[in-house]
PDB file of N, CA and C in Angstrom:
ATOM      1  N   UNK A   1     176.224 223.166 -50.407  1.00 70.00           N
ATOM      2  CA  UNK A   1     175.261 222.257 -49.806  1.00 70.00           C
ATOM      3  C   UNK A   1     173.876 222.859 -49.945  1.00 70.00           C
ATOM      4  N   UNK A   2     172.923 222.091 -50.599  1.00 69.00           N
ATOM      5  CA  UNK A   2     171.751 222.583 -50.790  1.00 69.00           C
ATOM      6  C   UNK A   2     170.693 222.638 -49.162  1.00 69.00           C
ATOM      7  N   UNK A   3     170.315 223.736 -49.154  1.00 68.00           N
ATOM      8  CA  UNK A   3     169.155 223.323 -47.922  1.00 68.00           C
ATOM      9  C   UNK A   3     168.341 222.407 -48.105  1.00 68.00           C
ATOM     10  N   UNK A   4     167.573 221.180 -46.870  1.00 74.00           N
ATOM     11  CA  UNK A   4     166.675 221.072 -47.274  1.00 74.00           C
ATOM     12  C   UNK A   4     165.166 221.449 -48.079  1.00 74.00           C
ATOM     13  N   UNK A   5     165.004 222.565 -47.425  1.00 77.00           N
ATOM     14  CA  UNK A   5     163.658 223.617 -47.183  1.00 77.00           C
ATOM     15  C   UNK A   5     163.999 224.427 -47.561  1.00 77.00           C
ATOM     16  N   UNK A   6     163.476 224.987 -49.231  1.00 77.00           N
ATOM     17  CA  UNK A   6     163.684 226.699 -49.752  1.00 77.00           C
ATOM     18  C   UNK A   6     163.076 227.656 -48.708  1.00 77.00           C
ATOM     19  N   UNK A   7     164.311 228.540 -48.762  1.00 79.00           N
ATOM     20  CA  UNK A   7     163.560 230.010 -47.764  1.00 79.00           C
ATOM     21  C   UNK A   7     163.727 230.797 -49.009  1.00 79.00           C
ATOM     22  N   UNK A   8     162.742 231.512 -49.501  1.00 77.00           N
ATOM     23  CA  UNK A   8     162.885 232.317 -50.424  1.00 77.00           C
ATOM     24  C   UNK A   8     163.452 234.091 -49.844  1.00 77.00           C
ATOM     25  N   UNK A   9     163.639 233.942 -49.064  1.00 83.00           N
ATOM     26  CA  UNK A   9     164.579 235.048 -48.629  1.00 83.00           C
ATOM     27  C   UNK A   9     166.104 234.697 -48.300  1.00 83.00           C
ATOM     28  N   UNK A  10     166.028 233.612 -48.718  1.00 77.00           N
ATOM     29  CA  UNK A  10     167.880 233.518 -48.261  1.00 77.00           C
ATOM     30  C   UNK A  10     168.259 233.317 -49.934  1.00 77.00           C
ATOM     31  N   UNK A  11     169.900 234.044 -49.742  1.00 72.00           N
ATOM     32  CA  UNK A  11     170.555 234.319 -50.831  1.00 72.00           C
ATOM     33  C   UNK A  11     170.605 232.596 -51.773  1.00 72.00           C
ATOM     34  N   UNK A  12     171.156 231.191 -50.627  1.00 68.00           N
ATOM     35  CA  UNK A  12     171.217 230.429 -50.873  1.00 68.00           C
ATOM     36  C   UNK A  12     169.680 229.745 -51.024  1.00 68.00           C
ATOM     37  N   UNK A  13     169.282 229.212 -52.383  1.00 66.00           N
ATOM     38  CA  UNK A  13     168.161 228.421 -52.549  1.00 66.00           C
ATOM     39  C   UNK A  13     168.545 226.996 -52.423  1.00 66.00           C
ATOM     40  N   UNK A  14     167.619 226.476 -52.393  1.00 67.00           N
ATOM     41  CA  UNK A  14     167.277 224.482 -53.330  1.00 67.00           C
ATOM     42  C   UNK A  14     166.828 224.759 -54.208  1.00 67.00           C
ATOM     43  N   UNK A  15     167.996 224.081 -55.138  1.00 72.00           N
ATOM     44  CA  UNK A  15     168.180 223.931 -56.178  1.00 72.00           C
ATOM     45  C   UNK A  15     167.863 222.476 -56.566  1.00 72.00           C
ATOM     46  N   UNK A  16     167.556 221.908 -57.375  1.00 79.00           N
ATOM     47  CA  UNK A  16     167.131 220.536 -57.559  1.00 79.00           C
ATOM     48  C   UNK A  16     166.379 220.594 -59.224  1.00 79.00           C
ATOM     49  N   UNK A  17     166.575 219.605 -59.542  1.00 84.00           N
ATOM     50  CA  UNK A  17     166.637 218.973 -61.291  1.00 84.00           C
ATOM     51  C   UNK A  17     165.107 218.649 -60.787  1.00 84.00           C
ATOM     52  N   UNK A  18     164.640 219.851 -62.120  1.00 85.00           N
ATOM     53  CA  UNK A  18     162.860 219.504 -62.259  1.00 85.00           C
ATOM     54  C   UNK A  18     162.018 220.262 -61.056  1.00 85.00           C
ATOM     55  N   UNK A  19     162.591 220.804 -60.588  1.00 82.00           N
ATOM     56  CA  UNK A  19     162.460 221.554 -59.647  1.00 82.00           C
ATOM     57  C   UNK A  19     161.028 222.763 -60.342  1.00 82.00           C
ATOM     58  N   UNK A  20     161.234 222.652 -61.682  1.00 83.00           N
ATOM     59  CA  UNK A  20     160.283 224.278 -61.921  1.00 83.00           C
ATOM     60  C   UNK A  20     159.357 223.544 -61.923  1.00 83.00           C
ATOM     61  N   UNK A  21     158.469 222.315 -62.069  1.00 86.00           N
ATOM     62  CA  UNK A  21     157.605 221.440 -62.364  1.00 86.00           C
ATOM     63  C   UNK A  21     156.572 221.666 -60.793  1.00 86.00           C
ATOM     64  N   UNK A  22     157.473 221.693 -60.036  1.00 84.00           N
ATOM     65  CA  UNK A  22     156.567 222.283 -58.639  1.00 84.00           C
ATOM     66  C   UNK A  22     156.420 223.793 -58.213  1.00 84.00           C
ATOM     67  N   UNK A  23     157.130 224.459 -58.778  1.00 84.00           N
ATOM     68  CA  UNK A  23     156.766 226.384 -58.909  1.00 84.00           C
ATOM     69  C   UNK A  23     155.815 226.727 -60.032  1.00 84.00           C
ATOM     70  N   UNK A  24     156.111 226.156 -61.127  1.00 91.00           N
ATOM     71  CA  UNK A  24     155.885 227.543 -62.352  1.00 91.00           C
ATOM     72  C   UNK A  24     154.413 226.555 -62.733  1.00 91.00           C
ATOM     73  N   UNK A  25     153.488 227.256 -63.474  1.00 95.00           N
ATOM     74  CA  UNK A  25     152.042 226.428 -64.204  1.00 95.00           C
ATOM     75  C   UNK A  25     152.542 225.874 -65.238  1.00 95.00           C
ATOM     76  N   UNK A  26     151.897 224.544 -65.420  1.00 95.00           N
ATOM     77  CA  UNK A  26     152.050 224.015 -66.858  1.00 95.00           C
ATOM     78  C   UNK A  26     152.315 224.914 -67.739  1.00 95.00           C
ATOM     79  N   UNK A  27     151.288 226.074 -68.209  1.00 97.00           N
ATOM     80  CA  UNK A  27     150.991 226.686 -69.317  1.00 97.00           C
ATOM     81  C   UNK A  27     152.294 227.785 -69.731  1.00 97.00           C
ATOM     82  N   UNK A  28     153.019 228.222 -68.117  1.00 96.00           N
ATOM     83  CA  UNK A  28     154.514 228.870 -68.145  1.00 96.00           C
ATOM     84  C   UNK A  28     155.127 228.200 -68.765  1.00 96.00           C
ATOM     85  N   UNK A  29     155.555 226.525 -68.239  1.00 93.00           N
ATOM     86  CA  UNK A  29     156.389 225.914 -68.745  1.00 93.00           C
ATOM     87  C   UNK A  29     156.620 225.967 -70.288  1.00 93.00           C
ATOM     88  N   UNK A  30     155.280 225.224 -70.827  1.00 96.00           N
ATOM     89  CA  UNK A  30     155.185 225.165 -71.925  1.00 96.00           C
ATOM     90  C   UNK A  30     154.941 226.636 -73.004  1.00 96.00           C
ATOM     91  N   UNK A  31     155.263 227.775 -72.331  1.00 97.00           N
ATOM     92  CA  UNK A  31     155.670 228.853 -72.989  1.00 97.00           C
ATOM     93  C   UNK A  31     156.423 229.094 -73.320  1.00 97.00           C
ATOM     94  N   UNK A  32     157.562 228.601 -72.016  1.00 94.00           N
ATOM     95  CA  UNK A  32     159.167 229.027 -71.656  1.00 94.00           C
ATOM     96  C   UNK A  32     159.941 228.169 -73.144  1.00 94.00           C
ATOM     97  N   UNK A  33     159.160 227.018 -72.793  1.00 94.00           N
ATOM     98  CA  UNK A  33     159.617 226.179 -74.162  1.00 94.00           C
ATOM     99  C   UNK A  33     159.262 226.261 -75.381  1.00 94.00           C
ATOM    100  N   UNK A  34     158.554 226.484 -75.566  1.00 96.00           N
ATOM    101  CA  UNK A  34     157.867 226.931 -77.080  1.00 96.00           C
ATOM    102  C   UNK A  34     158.907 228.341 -77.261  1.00 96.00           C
ATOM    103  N   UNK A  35     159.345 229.046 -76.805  1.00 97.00           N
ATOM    104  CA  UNK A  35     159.791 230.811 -76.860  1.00 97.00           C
ATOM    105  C   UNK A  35     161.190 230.430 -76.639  1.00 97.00           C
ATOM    106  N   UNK A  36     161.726 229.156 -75.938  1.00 96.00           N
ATOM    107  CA  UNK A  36     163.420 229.151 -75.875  1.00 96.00           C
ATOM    108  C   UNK A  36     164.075 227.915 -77.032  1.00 96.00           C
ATOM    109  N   UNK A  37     162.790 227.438 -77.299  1.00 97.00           N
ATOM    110  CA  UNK A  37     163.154 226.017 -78.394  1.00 97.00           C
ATOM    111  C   UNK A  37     164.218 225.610 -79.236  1.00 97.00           C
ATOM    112  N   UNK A  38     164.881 227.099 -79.532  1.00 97.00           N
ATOM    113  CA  UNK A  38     165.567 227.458 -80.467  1.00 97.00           C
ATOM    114  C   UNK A  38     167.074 227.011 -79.850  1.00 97.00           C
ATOM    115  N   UNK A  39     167.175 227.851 -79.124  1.00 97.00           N
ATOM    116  CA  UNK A  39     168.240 228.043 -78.010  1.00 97.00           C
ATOM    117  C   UNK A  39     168.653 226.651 -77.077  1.00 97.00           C
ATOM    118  N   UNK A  40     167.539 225.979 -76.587  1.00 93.00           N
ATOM    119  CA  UNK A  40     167.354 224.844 -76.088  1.00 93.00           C
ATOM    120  C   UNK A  40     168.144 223.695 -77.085  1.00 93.00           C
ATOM    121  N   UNK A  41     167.535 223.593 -77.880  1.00 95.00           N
ATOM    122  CA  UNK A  41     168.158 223.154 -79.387  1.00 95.00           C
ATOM    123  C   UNK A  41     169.698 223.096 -79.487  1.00 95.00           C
ATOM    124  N   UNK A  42     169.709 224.158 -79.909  1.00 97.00           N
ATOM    125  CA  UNK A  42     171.255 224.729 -80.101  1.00 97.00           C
ATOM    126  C   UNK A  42     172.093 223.804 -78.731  1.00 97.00           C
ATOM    127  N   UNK A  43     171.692 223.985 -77.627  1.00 96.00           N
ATOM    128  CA  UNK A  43     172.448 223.100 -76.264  1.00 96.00           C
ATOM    129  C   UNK A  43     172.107 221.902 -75.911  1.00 96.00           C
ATOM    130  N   UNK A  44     171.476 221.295 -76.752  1.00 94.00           N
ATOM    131  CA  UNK A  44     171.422 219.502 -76.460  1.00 94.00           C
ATOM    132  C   UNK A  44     170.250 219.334 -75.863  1.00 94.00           C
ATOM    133  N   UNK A  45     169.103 220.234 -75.851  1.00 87.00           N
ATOM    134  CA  UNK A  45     168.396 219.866 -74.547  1.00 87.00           C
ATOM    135  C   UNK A  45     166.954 220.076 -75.699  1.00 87.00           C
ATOM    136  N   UNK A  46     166.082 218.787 -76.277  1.00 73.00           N
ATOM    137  CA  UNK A  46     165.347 218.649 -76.845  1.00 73.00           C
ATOM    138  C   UNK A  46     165.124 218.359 -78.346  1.00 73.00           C
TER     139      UNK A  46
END
């Protein structure tokens, strides 16, 4: 069962689809992807 409310000190997070879109900067994102593209690829995802 997901918490509502991330505590970033508890073992258990929220977890949620699209979720990095509200943590990480655009410019991460679009690093993470440019640098995993390959891999991403390879698993259906782009």
């Amino acid at each position: 069962r997901r918490p509502p409310v991330e505590d970033p000190s508890a073992h258990v997070r929220k977890v949620t689809p699209g979720d990095h879109v509200d943590k990480l900067k655009p410019a991460t994102i679009a690093a993470l992807n440019t640098r995993l593209a390959p891999i991403l690829r390879d698993h259906g995802y782009g």
